[in-house]
Structure formats: structure tokens, C-alpha cells
PDB file of N, CA and C in Angstrom:
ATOM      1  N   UNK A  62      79.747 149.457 113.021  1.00 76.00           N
ATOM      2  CA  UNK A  62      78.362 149.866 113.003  1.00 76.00           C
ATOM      3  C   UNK A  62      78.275 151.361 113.207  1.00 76.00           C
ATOM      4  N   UNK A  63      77.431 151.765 112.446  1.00 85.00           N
ATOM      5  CA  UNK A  63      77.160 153.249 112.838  1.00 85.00           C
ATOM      6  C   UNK A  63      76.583 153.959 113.914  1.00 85.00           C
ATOM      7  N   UNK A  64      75.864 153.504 114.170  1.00 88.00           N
ATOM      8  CA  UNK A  64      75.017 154.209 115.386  1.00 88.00           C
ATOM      9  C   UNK A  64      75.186 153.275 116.505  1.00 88.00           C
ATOM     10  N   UNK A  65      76.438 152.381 116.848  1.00 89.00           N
ATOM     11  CA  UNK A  65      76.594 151.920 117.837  1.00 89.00           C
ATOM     12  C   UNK A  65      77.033 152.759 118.689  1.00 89.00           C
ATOM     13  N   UNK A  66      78.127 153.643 119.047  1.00 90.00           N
ATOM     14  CA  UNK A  66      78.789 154.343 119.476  1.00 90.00           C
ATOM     15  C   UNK A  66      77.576 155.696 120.416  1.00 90.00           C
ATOM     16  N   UNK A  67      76.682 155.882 119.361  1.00 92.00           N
ATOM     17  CA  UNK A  67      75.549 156.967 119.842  1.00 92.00           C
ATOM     18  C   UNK A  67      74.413 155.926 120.943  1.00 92.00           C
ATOM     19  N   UNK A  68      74.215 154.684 120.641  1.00 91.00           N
ATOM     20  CA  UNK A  68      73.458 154.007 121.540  1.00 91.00           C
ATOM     21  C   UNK A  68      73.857 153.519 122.543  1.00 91.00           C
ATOM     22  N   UNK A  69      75.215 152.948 122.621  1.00 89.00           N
ATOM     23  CA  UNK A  69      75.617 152.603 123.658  1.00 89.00           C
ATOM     24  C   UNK A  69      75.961 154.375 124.731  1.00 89.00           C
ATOM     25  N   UNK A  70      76.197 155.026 124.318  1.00 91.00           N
ATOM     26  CA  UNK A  70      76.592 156.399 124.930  1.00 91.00           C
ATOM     27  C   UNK A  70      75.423 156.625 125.725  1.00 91.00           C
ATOM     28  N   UNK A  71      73.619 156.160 124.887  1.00 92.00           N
ATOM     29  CA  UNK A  71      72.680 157.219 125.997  1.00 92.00           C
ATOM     30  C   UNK A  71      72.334 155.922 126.468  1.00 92.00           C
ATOM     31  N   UNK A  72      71.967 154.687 126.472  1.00 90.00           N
ATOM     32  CA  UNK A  72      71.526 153.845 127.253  1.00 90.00           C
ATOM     33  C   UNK A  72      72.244 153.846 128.534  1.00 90.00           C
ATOM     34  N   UNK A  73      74.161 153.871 128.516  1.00 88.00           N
ATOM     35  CA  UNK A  73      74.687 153.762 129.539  1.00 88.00           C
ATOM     36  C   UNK A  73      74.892 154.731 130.290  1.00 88.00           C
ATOM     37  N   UNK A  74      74.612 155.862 129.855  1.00 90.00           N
ATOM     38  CA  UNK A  74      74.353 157.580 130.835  1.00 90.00           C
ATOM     39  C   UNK A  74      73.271 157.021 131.428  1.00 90.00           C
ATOM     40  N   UNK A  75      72.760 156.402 131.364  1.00 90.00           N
ATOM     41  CA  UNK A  75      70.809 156.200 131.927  1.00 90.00           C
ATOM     42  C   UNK A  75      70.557 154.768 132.473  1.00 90.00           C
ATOM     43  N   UNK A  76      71.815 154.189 133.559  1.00 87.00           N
ATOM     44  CA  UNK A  76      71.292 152.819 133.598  1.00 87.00           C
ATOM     45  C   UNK A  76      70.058 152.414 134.242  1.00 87.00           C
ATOM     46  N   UNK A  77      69.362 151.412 133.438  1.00 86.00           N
ATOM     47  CA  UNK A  77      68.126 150.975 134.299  1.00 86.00           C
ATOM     48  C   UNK A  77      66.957 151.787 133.672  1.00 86.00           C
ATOM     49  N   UNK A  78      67.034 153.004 133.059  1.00 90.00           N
ATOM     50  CA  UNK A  78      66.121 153.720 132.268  1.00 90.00           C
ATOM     51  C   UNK A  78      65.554 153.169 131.215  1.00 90.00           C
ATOM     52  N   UNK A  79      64.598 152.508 131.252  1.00 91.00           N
ATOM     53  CA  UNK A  79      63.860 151.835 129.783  1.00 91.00           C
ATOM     54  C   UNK A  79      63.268 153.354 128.821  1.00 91.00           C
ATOM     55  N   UNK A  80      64.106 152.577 127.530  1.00 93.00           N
ATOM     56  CA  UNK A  80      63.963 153.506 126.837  1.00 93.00           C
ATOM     57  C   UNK A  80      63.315 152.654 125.439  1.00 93.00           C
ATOM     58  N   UNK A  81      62.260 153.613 124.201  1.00 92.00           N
ATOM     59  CA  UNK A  81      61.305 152.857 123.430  1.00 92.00           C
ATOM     60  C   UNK A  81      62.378 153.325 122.380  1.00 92.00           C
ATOM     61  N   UNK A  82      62.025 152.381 121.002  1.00 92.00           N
ATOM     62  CA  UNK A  82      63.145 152.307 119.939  1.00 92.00           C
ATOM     63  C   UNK A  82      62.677 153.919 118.863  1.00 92.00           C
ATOM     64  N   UNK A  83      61.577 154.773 119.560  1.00 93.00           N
ATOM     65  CA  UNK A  83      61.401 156.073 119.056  1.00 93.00           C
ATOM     66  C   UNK A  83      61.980 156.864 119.814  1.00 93.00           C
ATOM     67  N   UNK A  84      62.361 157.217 121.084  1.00 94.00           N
ATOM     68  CA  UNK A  84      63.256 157.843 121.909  1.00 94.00           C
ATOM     69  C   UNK A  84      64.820 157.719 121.863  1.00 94.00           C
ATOM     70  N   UNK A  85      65.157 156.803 121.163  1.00 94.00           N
ATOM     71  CA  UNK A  85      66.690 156.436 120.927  1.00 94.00           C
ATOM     72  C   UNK A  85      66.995 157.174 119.320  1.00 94.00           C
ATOM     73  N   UNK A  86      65.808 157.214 118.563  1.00 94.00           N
ATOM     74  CA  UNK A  86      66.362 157.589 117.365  1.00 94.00           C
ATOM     75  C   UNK A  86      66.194 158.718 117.296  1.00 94.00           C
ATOM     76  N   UNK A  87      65.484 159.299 117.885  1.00 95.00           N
ATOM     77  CA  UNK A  87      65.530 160.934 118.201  1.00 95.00           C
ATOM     78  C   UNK A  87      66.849 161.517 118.926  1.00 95.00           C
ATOM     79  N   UNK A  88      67.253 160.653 119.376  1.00 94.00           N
ATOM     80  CA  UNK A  88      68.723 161.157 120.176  1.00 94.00           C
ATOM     81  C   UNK A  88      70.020 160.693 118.819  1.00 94.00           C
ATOM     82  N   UNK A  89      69.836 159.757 117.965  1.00 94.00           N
ATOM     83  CA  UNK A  89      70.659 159.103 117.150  1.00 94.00           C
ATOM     84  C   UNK A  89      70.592 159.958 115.767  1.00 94.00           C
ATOM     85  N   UNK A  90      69.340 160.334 115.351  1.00 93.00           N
ATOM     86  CA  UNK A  90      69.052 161.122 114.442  1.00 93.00           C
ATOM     87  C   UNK A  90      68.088 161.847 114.401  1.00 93.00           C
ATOM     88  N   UNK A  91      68.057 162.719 115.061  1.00 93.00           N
ATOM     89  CA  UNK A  91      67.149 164.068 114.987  1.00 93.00           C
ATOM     90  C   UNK A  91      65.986 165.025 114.652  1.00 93.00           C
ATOM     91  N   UNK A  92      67.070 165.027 113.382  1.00 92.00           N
ATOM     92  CA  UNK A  92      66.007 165.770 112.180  1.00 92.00           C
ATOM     93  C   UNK A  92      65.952 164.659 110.866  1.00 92.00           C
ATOM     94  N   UNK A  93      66.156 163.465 111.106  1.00 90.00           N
ATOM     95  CA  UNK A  93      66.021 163.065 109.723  1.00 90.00           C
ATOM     96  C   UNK A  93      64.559 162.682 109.701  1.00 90.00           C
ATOM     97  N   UNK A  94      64.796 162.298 108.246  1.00 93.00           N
ATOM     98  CA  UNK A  94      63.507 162.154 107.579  1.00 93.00           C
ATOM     99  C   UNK A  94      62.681 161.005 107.650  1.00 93.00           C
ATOM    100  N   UNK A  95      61.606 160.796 106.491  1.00 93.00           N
ATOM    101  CA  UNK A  95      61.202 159.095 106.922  1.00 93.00           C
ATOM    102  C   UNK A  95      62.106 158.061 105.926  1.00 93.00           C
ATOM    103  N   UNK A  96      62.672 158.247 105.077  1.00 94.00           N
ATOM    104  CA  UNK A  96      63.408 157.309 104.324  1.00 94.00           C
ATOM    105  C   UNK A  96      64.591 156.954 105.731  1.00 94.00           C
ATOM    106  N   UNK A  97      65.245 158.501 105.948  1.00 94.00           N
ATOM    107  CA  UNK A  97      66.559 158.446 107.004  1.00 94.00           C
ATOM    108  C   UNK A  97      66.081 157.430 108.190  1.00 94.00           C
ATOM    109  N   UNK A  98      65.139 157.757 108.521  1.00 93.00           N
ATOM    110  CA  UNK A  98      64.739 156.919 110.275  1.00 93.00           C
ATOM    111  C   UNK A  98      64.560 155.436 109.732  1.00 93.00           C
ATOM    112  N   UNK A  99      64.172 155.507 108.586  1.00 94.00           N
ATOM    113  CA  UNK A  99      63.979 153.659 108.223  1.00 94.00           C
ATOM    114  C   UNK A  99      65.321 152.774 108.495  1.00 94.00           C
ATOM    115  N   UNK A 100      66.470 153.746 107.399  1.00 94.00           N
ATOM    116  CA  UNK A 100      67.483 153.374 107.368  1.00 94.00           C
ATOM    117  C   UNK A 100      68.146 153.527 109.212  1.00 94.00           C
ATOM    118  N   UNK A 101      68.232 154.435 109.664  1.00 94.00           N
ATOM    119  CA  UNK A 101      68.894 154.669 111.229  1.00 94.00           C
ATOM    120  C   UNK A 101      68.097 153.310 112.372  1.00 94.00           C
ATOM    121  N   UNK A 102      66.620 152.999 111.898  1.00 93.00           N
ATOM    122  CA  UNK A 102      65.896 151.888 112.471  1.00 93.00           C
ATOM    123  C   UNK A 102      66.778 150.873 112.578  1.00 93.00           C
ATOM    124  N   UNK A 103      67.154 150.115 111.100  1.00 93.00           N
ATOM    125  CA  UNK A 103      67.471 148.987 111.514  1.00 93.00           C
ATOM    126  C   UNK A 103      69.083 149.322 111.693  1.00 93.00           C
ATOM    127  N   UNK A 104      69.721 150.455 111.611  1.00 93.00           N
ATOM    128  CA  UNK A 104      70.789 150.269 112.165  1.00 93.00           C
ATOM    129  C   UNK A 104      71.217 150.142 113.719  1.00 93.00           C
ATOM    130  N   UNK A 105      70.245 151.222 114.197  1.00 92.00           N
ATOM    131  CA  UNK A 105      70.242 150.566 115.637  1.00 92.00           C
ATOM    132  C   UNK A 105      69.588 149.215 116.635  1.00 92.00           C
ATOM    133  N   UNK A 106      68.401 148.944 115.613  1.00 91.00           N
ATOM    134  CA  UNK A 106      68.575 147.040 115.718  1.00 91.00           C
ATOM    135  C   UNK A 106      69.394 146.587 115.878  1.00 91.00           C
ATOM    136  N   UNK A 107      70.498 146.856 114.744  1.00 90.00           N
ATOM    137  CA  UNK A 107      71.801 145.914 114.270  1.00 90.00           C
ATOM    138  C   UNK A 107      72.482 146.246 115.972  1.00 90.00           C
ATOM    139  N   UNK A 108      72.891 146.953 115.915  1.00 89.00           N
ATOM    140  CA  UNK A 108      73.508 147.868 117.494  1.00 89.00           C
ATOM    141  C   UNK A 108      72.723 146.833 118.727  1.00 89.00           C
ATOM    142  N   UNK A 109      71.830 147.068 118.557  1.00 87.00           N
ATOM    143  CA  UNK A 109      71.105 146.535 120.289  1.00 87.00           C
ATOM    144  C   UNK A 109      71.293 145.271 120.151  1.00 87.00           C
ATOM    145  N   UNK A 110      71.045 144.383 118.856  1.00 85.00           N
ATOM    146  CA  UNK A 110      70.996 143.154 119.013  1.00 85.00           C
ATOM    147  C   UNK A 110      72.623 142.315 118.923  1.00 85.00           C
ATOM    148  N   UNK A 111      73.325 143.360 118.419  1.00 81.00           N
ATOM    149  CA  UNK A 111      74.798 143.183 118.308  1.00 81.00           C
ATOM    150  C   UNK A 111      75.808 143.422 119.936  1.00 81.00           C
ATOM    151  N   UNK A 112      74.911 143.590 120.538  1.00 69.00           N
ATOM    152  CA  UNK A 112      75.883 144.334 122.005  1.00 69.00           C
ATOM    153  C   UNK A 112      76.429 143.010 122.734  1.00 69.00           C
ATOM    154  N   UNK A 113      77.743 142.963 122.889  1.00 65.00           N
ATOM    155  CA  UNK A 113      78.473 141.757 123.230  1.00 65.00           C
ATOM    156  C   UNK A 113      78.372 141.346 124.496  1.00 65.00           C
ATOM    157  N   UNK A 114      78.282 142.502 125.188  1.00 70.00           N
ATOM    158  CA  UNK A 114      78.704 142.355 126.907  1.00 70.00           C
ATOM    159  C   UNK A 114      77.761 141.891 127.384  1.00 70.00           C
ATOM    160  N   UNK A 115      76.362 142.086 126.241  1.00 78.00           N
ATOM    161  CA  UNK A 115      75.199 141.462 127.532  1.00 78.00           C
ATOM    162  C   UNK A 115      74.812 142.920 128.357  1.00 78.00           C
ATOM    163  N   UNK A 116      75.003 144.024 128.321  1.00 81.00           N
ATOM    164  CA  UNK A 116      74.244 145.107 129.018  1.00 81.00           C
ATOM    165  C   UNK A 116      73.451 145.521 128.492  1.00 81.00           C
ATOM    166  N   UNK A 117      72.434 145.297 127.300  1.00 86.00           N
ATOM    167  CA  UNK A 117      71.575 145.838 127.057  1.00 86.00           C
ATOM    168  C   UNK A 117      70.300 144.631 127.245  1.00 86.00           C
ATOM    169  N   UNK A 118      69.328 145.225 127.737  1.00 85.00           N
ATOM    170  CA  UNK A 118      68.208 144.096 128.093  1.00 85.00           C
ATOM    171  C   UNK A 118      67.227 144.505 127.232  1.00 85.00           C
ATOM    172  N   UNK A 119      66.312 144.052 126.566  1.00 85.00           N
ATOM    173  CA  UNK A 119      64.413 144.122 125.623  1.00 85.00           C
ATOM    174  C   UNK A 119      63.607 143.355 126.094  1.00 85.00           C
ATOM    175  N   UNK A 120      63.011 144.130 126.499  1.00 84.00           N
ATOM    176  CA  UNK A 120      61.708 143.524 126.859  1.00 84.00           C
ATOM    177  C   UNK A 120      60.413 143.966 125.950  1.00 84.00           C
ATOM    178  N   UNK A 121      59.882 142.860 125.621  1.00 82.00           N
ATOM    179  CA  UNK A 121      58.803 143.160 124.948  1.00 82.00           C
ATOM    180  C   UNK A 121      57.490 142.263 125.526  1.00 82.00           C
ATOM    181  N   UNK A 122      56.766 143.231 125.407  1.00 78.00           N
ATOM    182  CA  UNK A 122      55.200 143.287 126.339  1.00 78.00           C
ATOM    183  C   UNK A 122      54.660 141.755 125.106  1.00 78.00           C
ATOM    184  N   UNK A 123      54.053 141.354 126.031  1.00 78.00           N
ATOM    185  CA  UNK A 123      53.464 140.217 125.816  1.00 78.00           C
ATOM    186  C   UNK A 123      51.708 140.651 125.010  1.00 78.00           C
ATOM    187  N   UNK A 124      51.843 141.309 123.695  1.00 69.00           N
ATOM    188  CA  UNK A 124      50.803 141.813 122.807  1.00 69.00           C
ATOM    189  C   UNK A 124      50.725 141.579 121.585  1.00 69.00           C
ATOM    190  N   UNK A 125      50.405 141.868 121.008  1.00 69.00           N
ATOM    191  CA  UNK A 125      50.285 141.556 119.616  1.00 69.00           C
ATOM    192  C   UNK A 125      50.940 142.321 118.476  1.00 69.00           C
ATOM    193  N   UNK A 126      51.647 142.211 117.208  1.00 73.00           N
ATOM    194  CA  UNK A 126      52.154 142.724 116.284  1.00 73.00           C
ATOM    195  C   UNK A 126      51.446 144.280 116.329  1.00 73.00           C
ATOM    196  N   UNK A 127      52.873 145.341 117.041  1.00 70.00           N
ATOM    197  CA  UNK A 127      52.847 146.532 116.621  1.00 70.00           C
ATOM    198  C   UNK A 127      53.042 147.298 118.133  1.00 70.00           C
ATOM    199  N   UNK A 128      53.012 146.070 118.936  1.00 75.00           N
ATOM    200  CA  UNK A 128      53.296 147.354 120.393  1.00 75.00           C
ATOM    201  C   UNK A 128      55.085 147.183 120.372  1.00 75.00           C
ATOM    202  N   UNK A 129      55.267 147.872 121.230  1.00 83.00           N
ATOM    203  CA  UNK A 129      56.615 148.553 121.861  1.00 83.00           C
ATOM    204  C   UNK A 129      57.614 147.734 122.122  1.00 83.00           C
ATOM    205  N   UNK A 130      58.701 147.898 122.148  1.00 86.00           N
ATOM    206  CA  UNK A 130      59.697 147.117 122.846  1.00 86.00           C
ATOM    207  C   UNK A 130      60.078 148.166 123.743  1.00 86.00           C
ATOM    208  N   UNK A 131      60.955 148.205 124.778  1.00 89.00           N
ATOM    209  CA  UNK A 131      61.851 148.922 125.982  1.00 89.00           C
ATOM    210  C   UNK A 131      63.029 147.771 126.159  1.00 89.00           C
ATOM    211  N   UNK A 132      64.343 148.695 125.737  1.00 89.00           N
ATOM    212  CA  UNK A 132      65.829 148.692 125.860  1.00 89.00           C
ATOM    213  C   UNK A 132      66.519 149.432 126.961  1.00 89.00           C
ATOM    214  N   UNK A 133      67.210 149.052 127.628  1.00 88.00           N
ATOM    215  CA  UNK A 133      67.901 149.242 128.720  1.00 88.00           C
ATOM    216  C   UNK A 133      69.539 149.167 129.143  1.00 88.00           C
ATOM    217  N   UNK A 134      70.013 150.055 129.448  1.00 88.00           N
ATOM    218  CA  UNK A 134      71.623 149.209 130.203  1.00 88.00           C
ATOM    219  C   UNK A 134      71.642 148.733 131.615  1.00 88.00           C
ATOM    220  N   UNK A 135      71.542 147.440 131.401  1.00 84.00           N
ATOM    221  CA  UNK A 135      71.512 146.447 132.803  1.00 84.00           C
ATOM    222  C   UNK A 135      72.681 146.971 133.429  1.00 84.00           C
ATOM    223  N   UNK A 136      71.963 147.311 134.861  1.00 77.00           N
ATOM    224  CA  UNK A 136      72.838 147.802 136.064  1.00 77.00           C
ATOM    225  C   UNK A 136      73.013 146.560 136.651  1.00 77.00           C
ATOM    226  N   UNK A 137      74.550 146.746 137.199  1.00 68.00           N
ATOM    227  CA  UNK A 137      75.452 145.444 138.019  1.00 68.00           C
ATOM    228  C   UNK A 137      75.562 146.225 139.180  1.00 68.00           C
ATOM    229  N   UNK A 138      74.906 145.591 140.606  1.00 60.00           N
ATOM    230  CA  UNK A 138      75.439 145.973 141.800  1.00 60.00           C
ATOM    231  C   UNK A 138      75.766 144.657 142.187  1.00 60.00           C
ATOM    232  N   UNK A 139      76.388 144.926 143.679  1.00 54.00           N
ATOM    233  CA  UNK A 139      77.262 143.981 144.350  1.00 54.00           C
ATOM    234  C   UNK A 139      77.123 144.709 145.878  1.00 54.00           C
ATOM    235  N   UNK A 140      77.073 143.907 147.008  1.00 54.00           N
ATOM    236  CA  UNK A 140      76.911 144.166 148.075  1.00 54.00           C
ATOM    237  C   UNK A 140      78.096 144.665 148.800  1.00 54.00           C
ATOM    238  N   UNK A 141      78.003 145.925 149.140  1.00 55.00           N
ATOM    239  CA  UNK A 141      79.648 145.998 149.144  1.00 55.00           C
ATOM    240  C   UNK A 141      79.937 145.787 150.556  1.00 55.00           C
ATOM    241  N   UNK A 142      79.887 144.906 151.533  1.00 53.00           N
ATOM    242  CA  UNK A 142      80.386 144.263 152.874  1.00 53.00           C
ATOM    243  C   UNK A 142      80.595 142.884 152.306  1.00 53.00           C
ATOM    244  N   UNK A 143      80.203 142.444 151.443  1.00 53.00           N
ATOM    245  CA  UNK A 143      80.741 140.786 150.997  1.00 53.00           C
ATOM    246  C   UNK A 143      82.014 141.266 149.491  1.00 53.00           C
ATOM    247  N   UNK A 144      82.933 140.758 150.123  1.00 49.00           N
ATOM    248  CA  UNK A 144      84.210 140.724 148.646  1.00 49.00           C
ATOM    249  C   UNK A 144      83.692 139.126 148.253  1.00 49.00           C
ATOM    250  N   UNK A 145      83.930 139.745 146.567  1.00 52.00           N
ATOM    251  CA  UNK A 145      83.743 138.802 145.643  1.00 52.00           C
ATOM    252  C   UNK A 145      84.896 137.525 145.574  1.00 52.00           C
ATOM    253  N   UNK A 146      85.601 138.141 146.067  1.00 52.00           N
ATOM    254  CA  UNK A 146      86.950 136.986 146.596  1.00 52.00           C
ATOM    255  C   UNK A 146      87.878 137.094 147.369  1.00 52.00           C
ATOM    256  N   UNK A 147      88.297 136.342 148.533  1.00 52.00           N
ATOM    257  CA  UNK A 147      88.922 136.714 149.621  1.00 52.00           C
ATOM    258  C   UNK A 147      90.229 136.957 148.931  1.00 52.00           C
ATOM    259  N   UNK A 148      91.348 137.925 149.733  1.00 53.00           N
ATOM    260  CA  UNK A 148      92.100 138.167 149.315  1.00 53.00           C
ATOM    261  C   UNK A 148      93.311 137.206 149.588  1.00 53.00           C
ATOM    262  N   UNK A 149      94.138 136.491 148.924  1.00 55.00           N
ATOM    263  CA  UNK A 149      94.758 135.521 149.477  1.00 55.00           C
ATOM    264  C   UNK A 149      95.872 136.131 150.820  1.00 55.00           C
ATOM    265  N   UNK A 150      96.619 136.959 150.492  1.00 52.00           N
ATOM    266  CA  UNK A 150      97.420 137.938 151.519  1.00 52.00           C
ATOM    267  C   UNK A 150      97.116 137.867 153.064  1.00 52.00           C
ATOM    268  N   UNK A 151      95.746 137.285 153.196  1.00 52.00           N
ATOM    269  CA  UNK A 151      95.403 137.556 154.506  1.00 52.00           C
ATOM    270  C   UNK A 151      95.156 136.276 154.880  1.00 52.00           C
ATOM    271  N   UNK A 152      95.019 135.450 154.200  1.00 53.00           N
ATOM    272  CA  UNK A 152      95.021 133.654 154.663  1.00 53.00           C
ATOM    273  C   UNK A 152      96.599 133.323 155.450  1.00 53.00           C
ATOM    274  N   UNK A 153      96.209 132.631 156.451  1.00 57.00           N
ATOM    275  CA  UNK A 153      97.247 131.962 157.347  1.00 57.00           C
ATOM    276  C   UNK A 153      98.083 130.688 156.450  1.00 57.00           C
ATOM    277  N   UNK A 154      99.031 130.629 156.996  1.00 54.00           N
ATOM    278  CA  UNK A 154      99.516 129.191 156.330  1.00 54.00           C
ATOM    279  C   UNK A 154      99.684 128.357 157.211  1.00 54.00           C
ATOM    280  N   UNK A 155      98.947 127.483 157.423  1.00 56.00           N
ATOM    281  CA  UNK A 155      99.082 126.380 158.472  1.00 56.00           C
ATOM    282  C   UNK A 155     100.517 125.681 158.381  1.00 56.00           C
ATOM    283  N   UNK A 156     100.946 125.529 159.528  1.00 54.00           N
ATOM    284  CA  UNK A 156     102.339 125.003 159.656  1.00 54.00           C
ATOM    285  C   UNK A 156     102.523 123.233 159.883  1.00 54.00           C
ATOM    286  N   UNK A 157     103.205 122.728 158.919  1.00 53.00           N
ATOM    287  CA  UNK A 157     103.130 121.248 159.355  1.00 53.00           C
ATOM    288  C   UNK A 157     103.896 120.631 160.940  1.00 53.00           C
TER     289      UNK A 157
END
């Protein structure tokens, strides 16, 4: 994909930053034109809706044909006083 590489780059500089599908193509393509942005449109569709890992989130407002969507890179925290798995090294071995 073409403009995968440029979308995944600013969503994940910006996690948690909702960003609209006119702010991404201004960063993806610039100065192009209106034929160019049609074509760069659905390529970064293809991109957002193609993202494997599951870090990109859309939300779209509950309106009618023509409002906004907002795209995102879903931030992963974790509490860091709880480990996600004890380490076995430190378990006892009970003796028969």
C-alpha cells in the first residue's frame, strides 16, 4: 500500500490524538490536487481499514451522511506494580 507507511508514521507519533481523514491527507499529500486527494482518499481508507494489529480505532459520530470520522493509534498501558506474569525463577518447589 502506498500511503500506509506515511499513516501509520503520524497516527503513532500522536497516540490517542484523534485525527479527521482531512488532517491525515494534508500530512500524506500536501499540495496535491482534487483528482490527487480523491485518489490519496481511498488509499488511505485502504491503509486504516487494512491495519492488522488493531491500533488504529474510528469512530464515527452517530449523524447523518457527510459528518466526520476521527482515527486514532490506540494507546496500551499496563499498571506497572502488577507483572503480567509471574516470573517462574522465583516460585518455590515444594518438596515431596
Amino acid at each position: 500500500m502506498k500511503y500506509a507507511s506515511d499513516v501509520i508514521d503520524l497516527l503513532a507519533a500522536y497516540p490517542g490524538r484523534r485525527f479527521k481523514m482531512r488532517q491525515i491527507l494534508n500530512h500524506v499529500a500536501p499540495r496535491a490536487m482534487q483528482r490527487q486527494l480523491a485518489v490519496a482518499r481511498t488509499g488511505v481508507w485502504r491503509a486504516l481499514c487494512a491495519e492488522e494489529s488493531g491500533q488504529v480505532c474510528i469512530a464515527r459520530p452517530e449523524g447523518k451522511n457527510g459528518s466526520y470520522a476521527e482515527y486514532w493509534w490506540k494507546t496500551i498501558t499496563s499498571d506497572a506494580s502488577q507483572a503480567f506474569q509471574k516470573p517462574r525463577q522465583y516460585l518455590r518447589a515444594i518438596a515431596p
